[in-house]
Coordinates of C-alpha atoms and ligand atoms in Angstrom, one line a residue:
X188 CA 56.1 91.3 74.1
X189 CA 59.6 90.5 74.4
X190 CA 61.5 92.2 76.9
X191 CA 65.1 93.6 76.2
X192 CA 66.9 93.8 79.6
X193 CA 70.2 95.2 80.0
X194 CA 71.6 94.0 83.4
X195 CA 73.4 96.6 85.9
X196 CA 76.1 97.9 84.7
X197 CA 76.2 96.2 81.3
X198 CA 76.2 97.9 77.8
X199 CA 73.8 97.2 75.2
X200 CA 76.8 96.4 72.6
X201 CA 80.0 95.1 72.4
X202 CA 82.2 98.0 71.6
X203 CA 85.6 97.9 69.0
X204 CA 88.2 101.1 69.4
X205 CA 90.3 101.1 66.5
X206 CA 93.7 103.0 65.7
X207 CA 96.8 104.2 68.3
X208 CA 96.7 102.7 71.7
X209 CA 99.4 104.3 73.9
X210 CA 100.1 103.0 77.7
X211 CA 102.6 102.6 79.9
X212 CA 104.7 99.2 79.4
X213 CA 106.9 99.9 82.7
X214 CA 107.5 102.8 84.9
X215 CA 110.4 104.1 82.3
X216 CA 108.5 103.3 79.1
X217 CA 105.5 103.9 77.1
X218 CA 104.6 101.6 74.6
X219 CA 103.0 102.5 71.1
X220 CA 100.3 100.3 69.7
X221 CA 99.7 101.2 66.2
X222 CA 97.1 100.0 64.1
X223 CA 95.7 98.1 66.3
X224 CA 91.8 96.9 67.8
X225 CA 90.3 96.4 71.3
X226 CA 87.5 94.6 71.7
X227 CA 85.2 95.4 74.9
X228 CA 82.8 93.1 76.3
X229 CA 79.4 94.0 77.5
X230 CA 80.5 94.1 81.0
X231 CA 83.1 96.5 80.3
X232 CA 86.1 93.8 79.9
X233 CA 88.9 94.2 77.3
X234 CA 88.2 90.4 75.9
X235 CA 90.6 90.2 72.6
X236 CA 93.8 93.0 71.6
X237 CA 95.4 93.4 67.7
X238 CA 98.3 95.6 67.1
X239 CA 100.4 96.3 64.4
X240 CA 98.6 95.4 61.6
X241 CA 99.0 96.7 58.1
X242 CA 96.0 99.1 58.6
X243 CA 93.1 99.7 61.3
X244 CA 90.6 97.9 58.9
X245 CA 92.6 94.4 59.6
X246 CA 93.0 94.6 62.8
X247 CA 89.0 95.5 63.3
X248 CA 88.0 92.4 60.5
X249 CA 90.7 89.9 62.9
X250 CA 89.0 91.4 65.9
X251 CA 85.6 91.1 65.1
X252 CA 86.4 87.5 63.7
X253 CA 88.1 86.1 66.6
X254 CA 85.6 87.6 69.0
X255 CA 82.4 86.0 66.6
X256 CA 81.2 89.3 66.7
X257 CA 78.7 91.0 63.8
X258 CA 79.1 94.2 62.8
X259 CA 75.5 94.8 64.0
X260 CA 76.4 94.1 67.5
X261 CA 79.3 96.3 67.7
X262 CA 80.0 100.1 68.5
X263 CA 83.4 100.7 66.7
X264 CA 85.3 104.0 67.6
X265 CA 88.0 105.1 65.4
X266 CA 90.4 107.4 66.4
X267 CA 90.7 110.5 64.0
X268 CA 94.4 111.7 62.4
X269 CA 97.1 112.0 64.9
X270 CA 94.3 110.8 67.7
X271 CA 95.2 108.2 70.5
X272 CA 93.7 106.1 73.2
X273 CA 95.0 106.8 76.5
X274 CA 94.4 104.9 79.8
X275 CA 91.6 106.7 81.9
X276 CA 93.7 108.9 84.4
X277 CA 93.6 107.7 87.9
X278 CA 93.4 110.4 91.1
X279 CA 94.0 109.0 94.0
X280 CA 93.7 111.9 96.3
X281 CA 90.8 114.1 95.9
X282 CA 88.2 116.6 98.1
X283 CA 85.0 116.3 96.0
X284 CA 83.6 118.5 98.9
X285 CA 86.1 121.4 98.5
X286 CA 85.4 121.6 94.9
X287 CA 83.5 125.2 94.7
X288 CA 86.6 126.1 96.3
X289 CA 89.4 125.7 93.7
X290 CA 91.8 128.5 93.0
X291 CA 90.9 130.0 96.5
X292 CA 93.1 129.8 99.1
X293 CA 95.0 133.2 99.3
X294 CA 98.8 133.2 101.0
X295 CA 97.3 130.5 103.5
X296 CA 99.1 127.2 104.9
X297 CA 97.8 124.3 105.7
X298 CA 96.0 124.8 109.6
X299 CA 94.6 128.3 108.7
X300 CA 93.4 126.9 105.3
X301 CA 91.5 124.4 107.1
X302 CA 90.3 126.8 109.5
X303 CA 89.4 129.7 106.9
X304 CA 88.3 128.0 103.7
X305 CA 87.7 124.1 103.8
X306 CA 86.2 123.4 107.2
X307 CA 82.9 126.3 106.9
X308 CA 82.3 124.7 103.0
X309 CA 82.6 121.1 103.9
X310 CA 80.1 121.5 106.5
X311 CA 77.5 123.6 104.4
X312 CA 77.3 120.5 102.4
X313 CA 74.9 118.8 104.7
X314 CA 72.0 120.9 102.7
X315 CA 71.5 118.3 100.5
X316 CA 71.3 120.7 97.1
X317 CA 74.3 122.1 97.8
X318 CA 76.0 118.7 98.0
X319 CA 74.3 117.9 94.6
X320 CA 75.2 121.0 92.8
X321 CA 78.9 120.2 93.8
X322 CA 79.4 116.6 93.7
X323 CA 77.6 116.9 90.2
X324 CA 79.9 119.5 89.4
X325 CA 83.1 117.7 90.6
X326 CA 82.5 114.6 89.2
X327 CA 81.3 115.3 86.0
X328 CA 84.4 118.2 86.0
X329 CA 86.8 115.6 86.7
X330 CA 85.2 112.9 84.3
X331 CA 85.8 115.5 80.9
X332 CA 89.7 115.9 82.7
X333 CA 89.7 112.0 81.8
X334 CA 89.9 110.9 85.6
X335 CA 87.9 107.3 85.3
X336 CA 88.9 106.3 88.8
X337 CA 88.3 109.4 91.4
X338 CA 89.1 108.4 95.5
X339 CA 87.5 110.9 97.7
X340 CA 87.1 112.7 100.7
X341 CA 83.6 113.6 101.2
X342 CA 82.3 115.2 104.3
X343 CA 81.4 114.2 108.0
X344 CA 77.9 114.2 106.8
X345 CA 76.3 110.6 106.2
X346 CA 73.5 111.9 103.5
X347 CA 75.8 113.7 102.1
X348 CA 78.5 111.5 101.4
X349 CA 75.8 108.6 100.5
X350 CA 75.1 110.9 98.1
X351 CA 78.3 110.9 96.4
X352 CA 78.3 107.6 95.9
X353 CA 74.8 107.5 94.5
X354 CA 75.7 110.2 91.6
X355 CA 79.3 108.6 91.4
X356 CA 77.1 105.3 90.6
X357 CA 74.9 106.8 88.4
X358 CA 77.2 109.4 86.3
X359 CA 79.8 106.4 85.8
X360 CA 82.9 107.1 87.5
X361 CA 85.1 104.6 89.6
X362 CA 85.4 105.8 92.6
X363 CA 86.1 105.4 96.6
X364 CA 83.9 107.4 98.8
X365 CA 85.0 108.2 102.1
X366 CA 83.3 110.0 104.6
X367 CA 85.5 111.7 106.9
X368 CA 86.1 110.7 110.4
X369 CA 87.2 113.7 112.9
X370 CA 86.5 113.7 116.1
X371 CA 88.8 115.5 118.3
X372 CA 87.7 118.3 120.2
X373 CA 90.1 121.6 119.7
X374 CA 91.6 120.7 116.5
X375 CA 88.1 120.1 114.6
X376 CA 85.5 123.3 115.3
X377 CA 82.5 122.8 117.1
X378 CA 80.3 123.2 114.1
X379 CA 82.2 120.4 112.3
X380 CA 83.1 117.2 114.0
X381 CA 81.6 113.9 114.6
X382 CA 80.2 114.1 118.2
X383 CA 82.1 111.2 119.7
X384 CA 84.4 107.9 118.5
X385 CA 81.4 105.9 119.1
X386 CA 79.3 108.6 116.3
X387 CA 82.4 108.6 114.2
X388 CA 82.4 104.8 114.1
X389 CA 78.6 104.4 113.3
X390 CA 78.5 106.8 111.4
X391 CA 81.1 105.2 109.2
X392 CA 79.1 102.1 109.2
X393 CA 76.0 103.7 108.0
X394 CA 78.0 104.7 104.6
X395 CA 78.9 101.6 104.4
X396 CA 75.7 100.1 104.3
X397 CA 74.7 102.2 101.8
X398 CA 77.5 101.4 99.7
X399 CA 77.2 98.0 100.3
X400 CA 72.9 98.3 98.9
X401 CA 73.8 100.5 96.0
X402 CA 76.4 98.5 94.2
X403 CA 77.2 95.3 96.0
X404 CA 80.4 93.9 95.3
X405 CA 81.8 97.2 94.9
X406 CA 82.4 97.0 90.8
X407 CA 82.2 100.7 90.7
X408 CA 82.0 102.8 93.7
X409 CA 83.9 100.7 97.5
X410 CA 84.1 102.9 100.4
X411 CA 87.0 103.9 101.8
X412 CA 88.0 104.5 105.5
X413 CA 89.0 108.4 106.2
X414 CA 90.5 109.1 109.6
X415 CA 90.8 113.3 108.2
X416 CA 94.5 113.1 109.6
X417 CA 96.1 112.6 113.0
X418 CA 95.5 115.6 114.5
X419 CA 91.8 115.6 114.3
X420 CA 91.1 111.9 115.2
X421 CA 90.9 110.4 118.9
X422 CA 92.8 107.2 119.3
X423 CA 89.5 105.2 119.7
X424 CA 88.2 106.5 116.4
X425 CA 91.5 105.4 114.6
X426 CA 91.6 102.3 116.7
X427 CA 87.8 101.6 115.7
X428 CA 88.8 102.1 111.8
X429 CA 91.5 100.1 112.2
X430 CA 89.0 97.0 113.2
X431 CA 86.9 98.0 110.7
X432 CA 89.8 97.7 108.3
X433 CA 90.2 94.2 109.5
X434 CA 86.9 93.0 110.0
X435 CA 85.4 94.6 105.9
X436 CA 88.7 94.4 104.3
X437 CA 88.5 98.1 103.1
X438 CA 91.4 100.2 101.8
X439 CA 91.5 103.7 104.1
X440 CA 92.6 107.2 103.2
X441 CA 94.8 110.1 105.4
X442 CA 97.3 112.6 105.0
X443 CA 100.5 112.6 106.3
X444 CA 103.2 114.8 106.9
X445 CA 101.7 117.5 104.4
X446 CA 103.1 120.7 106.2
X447 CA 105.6 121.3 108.7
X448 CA 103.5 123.2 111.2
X449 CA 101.0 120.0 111.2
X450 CA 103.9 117.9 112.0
X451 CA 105.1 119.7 115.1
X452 CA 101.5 119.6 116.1
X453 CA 101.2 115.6 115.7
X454 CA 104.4 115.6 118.1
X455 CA 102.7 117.4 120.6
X456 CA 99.3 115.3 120.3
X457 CA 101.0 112.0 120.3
X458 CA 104.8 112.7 121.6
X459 CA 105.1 108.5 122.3
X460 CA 105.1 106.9 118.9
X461 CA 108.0 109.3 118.0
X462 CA 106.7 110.4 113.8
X463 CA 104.0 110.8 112.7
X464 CA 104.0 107.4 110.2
X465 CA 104.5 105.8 113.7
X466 CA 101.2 106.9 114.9
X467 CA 98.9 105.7 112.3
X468 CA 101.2 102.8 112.8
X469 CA 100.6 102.3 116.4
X470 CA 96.7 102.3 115.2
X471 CA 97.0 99.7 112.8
X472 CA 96.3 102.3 110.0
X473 CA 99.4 101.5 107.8
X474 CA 98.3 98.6 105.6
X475 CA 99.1 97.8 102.3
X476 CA 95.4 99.3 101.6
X477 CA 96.7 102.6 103.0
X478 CA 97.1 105.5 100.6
X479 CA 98.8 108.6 102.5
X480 CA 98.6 111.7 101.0
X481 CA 101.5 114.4 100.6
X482 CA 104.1 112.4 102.7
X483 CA 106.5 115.6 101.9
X484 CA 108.4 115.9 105.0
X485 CA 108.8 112.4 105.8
X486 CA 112.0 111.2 107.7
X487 CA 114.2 108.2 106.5
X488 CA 112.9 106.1 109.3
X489 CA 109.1 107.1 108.7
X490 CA 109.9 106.1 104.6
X491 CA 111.4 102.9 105.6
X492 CA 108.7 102.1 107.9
X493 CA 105.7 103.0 104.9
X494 CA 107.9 101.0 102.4
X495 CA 108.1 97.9 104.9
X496 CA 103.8 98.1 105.7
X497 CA 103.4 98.4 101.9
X498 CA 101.5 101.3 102.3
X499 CA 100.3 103.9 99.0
X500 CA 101.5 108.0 98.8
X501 CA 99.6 110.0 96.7
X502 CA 101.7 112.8 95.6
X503 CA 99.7 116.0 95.4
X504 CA 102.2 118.8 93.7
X505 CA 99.9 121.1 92.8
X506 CA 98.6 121.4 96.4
X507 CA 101.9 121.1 97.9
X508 CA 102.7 124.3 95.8
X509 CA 99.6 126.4 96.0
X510 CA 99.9 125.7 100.5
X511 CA 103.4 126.3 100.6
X512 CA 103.6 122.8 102.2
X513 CA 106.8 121.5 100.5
X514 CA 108.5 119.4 97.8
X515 CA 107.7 115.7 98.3
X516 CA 110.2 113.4 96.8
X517 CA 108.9 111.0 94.7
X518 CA 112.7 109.2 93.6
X519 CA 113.2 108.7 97.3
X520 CA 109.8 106.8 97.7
X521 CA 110.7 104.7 94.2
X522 CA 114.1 103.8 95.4
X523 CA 112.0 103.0 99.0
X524 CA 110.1 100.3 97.0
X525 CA 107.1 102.8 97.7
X526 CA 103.8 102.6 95.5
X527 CA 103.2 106.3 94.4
X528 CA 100.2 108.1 92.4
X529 CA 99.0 111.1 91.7
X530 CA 96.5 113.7 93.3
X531 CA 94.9 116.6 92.9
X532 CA 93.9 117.0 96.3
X533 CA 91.4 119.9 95.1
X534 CA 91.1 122.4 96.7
X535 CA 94.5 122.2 98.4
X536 CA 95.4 121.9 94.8
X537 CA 94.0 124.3 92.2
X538 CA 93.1 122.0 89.5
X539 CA 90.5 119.2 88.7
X540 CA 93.7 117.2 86.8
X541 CA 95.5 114.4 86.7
X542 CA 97.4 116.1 83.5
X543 CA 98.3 119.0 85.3
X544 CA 99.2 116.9 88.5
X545 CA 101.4 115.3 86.3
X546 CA 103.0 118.2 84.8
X547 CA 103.1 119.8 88.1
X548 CA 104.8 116.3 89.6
X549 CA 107.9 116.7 86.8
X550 CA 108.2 120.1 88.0
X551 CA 108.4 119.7 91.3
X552 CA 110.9 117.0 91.4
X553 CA 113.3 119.6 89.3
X554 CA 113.0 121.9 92.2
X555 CA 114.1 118.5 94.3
X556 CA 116.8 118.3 91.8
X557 CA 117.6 122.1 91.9
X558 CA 118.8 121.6 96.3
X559 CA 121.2 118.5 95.2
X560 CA 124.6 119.7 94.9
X561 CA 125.6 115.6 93.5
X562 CA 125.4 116.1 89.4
X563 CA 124.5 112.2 89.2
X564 CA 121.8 112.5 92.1
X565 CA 120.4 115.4 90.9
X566 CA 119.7 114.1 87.2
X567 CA 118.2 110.8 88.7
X568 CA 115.6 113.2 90.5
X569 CA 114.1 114.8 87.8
X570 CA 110.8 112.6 86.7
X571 CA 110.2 112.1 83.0
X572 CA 107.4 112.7 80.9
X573 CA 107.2 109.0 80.4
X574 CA 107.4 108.4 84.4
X575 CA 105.1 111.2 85.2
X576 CA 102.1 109.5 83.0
X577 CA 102.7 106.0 84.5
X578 CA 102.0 108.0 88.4
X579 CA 99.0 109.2 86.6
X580 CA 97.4 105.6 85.2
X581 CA 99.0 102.3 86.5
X582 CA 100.7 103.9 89.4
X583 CA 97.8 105.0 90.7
X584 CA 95.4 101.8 90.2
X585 CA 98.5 99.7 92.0
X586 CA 98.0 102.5 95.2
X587 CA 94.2 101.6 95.2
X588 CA 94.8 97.9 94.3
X589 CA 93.5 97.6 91.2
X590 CA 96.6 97.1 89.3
X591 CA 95.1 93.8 87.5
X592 CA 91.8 95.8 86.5
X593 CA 92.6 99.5 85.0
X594 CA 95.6 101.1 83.7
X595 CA 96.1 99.9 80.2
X596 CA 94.9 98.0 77.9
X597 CA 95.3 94.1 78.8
X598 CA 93.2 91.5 77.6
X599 CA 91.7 90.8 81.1
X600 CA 91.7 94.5 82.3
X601 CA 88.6 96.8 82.5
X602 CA 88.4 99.5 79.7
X603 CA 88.9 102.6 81.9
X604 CA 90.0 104.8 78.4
X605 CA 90.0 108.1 77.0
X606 CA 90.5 109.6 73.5
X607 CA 93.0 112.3 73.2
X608 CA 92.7 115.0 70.0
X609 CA 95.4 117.0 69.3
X610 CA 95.4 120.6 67.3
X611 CA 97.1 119.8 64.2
X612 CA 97.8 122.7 62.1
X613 CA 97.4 122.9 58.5
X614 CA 99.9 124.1 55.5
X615 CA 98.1 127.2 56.1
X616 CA 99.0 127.3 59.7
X617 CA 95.1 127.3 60.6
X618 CA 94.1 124.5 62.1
X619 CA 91.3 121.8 60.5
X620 CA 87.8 124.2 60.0
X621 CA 89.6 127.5 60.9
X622 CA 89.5 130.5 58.6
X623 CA 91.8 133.9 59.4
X624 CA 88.9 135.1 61.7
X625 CA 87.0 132.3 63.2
X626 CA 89.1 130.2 65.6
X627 CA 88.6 126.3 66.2
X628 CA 89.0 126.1 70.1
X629 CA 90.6 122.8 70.0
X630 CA 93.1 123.1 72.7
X631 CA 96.7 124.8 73.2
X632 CA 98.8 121.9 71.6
X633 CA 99.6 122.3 68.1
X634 CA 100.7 119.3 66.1
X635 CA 102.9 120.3 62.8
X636 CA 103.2 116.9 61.4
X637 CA 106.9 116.2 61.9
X638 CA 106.9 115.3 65.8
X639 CA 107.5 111.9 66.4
X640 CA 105.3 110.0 68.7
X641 CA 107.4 110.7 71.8
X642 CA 107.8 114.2 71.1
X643 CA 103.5 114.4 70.7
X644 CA 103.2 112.8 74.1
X645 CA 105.1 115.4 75.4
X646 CA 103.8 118.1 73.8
X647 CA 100.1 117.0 75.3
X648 CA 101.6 116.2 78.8
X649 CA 103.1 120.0 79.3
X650 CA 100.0 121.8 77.0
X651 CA 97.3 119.3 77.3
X652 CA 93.8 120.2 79.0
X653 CA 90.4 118.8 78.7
X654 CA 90.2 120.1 75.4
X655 CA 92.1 117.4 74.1
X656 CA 90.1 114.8 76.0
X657 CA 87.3 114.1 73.2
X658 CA 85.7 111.0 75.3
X659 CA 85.7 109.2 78.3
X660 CA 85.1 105.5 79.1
X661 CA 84.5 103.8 82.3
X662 CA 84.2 99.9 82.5
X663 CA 82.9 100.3 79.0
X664 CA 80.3 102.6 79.1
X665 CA 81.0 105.8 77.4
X666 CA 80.9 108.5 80.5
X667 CA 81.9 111.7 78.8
X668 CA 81.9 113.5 75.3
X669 CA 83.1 117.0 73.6
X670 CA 83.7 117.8 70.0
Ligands
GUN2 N1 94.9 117.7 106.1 C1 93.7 117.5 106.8 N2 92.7 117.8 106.1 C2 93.1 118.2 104.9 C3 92.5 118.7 103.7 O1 91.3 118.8 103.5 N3 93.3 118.9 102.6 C4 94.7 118.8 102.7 N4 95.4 119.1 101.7 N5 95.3 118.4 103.9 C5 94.5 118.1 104.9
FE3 FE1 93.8 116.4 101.0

């Protein structure tokens, strides 16, 4: 008997998409590929890109010619009427642990948050069904929002957060797993802290390890190292990731500067580096594998001094809304020569996604726009719907370093994709399969047939939702479906 193996990872056929490819071609740009084919390797690699031919059944014959391909071997996905392919969205800020807990957080602010809501459900996760039931949840939630690359918090708990990275593995989502190092006695409660640097540090190591068994080389699922935030780490602890940094070569995780509130306290805590961007500095945690989270009330000084380490912000809007934290200022990080993405930082945020966090993102930086009394300043601050979708895709894979392997579609690049359906409306105005009293529930955009391109884009980007995200690919392998 002959045995058909399919190694780790790798896909039983070579897959074609065929139809509109639509990424980003700079920060301040999209670019339309019409017509067009992308071959995808077994291992997930885009091998072989055709655009602009004079219909999709050229570009899939040149394809499949150039690759040596038969039709037997191949998957081919064709995008219906007024559908497009869409780089996988990337979230590069993320509490799979605080999932069960979106959409609650009452009038609270960031300390009493922790305190009320995030701290007592983080630590029930060391019951191991729990954690399953809500890493599941999370990750398949955030898979049908089209997030393909997911960098999370988990919890203090080793099992636990090995856990995430087992069903991260298995489901098929991209992701960094941190576990969360907190160790400082007063700020973290009694009932939910690592019990010393030295358990913090180990502890981290043991995730690691388990990392390091379950997908060596770290094609789909790396750790990450999570010092919580200032306040709730020990200088040993961050002075112990900070070696670990150096000696595994790992990216690491934090918040910074979220609330105002936290920031007096980090003064208080640590009143010699003088800001709070120069404590992590002062622990060797700003590197250019650093992503900081919220960065909202950063000072000049603190932006140059991110900017010159080369370290990531994730910009969280919805969160900074829903906490009352503030308006970060993603213009003023750009003109810093700062990487930025996008977050959902669920549950500070309310939302599992990226689309929203994008939508949210060009809101917020109108209500920048809204305090500057310059006419050419103010204009500058307002983020388009063209620079709002690169923070969501290639802005987001440069933060986590993988701006060579996701983002768009590259020869060379991984296929990290979803397909995106619009509603389009008939002559009628029903939509396709609707009669006067049976509805299609196909989403909240509605297409009429005369928008241009640009105009769709923004149509889905302020009306999209998961509806509109038909299926989800990660490194090839198809991850999520709806009709
Ligand atoms: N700062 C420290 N921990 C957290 C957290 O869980 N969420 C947010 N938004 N900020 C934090
Ligand atoms: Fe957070």
């Amino acid at each position: 008997m002959v045995l058909t193996r399919v190694a780790a990872g790798e896909q039983k056929k070579f897959l074609v998409l065929l139809g509109t490819f639509i990424h980003s071609k700079s920060r301040a740009e999209l670019e339309y590929l019409h017509n067009a084919a992308v071959a995808v390797d077994r291992q997930g690699w885009i091998a072989a890109v055709v655009k602009d031919r004079g219909s999709v059944g050229v570009a899939r014959d040149e394809v499949l010619g150039q690759m040596g391909w038969r039709a037997d071997e191949v998957d081919v996905v064709q995008c219906g009427e007024g559908q497009f392919f869409f780089p996988g969205f990337i979230d590069t800020h993320v509490h799979a642990s605080q999932y069960p807990n979106v959409g609650i957080f009452g009038k609270s602010t960031l300390l009493d948050w922790l305190d009320k809501y995030t701290f007592p459900l983080e630590s029930s996760l060391s019951d191991l069904a729990k954690a399953t039931k809500v890493y599941t949840a999370c990750v398949r939630r955030t898979l049908a929002h089209g997030t393909t690359t997911a960098t999370y918090f988990a919890t203090v708990d080793v099992p636990a957060t090995n856990l995430l990275a087992d069903l991260c593995l298995s489901i098929g989502q991209r992701a960094f797993v941190g576990r969360v190092c907190m160790d400082r006695k007063g700020l973290c409660p009694d009932y939910y802290r690592d019990e010393s640097p030295e358990a913090s540090l180990r502890a981290t190591r043991e995730t690691i390890a388990h990392i390091d068994e379950i997908d060596p080389g770290y094609r789909l699922v790396s750790p990450i190292l999570t010092p919580r935030f200032a306040p709730a780490c020990s200088k040993d602890v961050m002075n112990g990731l900070m070696k670990l940094q150096r000696e595994k070569k790992l990216p690491v995780q934090t918040h910074i500067s979220e609330n105002k509130g936290e920031v007096e306290l980090v003064k208080t805590i640590y009143p010699e580096p003088g800001s709070y961007a120069a404590v992590y500095d002062d622990h060797g945690l700003l590197t250019p594998e650093t992503v900081l989270a919220h960065a909202v009330h950063l000072t000049e000084e603190e932006g140059n001094l991110i900017s010159q380490r080369e370290s990531k912000i994730s910009h969280c809007p919805c969160s900074n809304s829903s906490l009352t934290s503030g308006e970060a200022r993603v213009r003023w990080m750009w003109d810093k020569g700062i990487d930025v993405g996008l977050g959902t930082d669920m549950s500070g945020g309310y939302s599992p996604s990226i689309l929203e966090a994008a939508r949210q993102a060009t809101l917020m930086s109108r209500h920048v726009a809204m305090q500057i009394d310059d006419e050419g300043c103010r204009e500058k601050c307002k983020l388009t719907v063209e620079e709002a979708l690169y923070l969501a895709t290639r802005g987001g894979a440069v933060c986590l370093g993988l701006g060579d392997e996701v983002g768009g579609f590259e020869v060379g690049k991984q296929l990290d994709a979803q397909l995106i359906g619009l509603g389009e409306v008939g002559q009628d105005g029903l939509r396709a399969g609707e009669n006067s009293n049976d509805w299609v529930d196909a989403g909240n955009v509605d297409v009429f047939g005369w928008e241009t391109w640009e105009e769709r884009i923004a149509k889905w980007l302020y009306n999209g939702d998961d509806r509109n995200t038909k299926k989800v690919w990660v490194k090839g392998r198809l991850v999520h479906s709806r009709r």
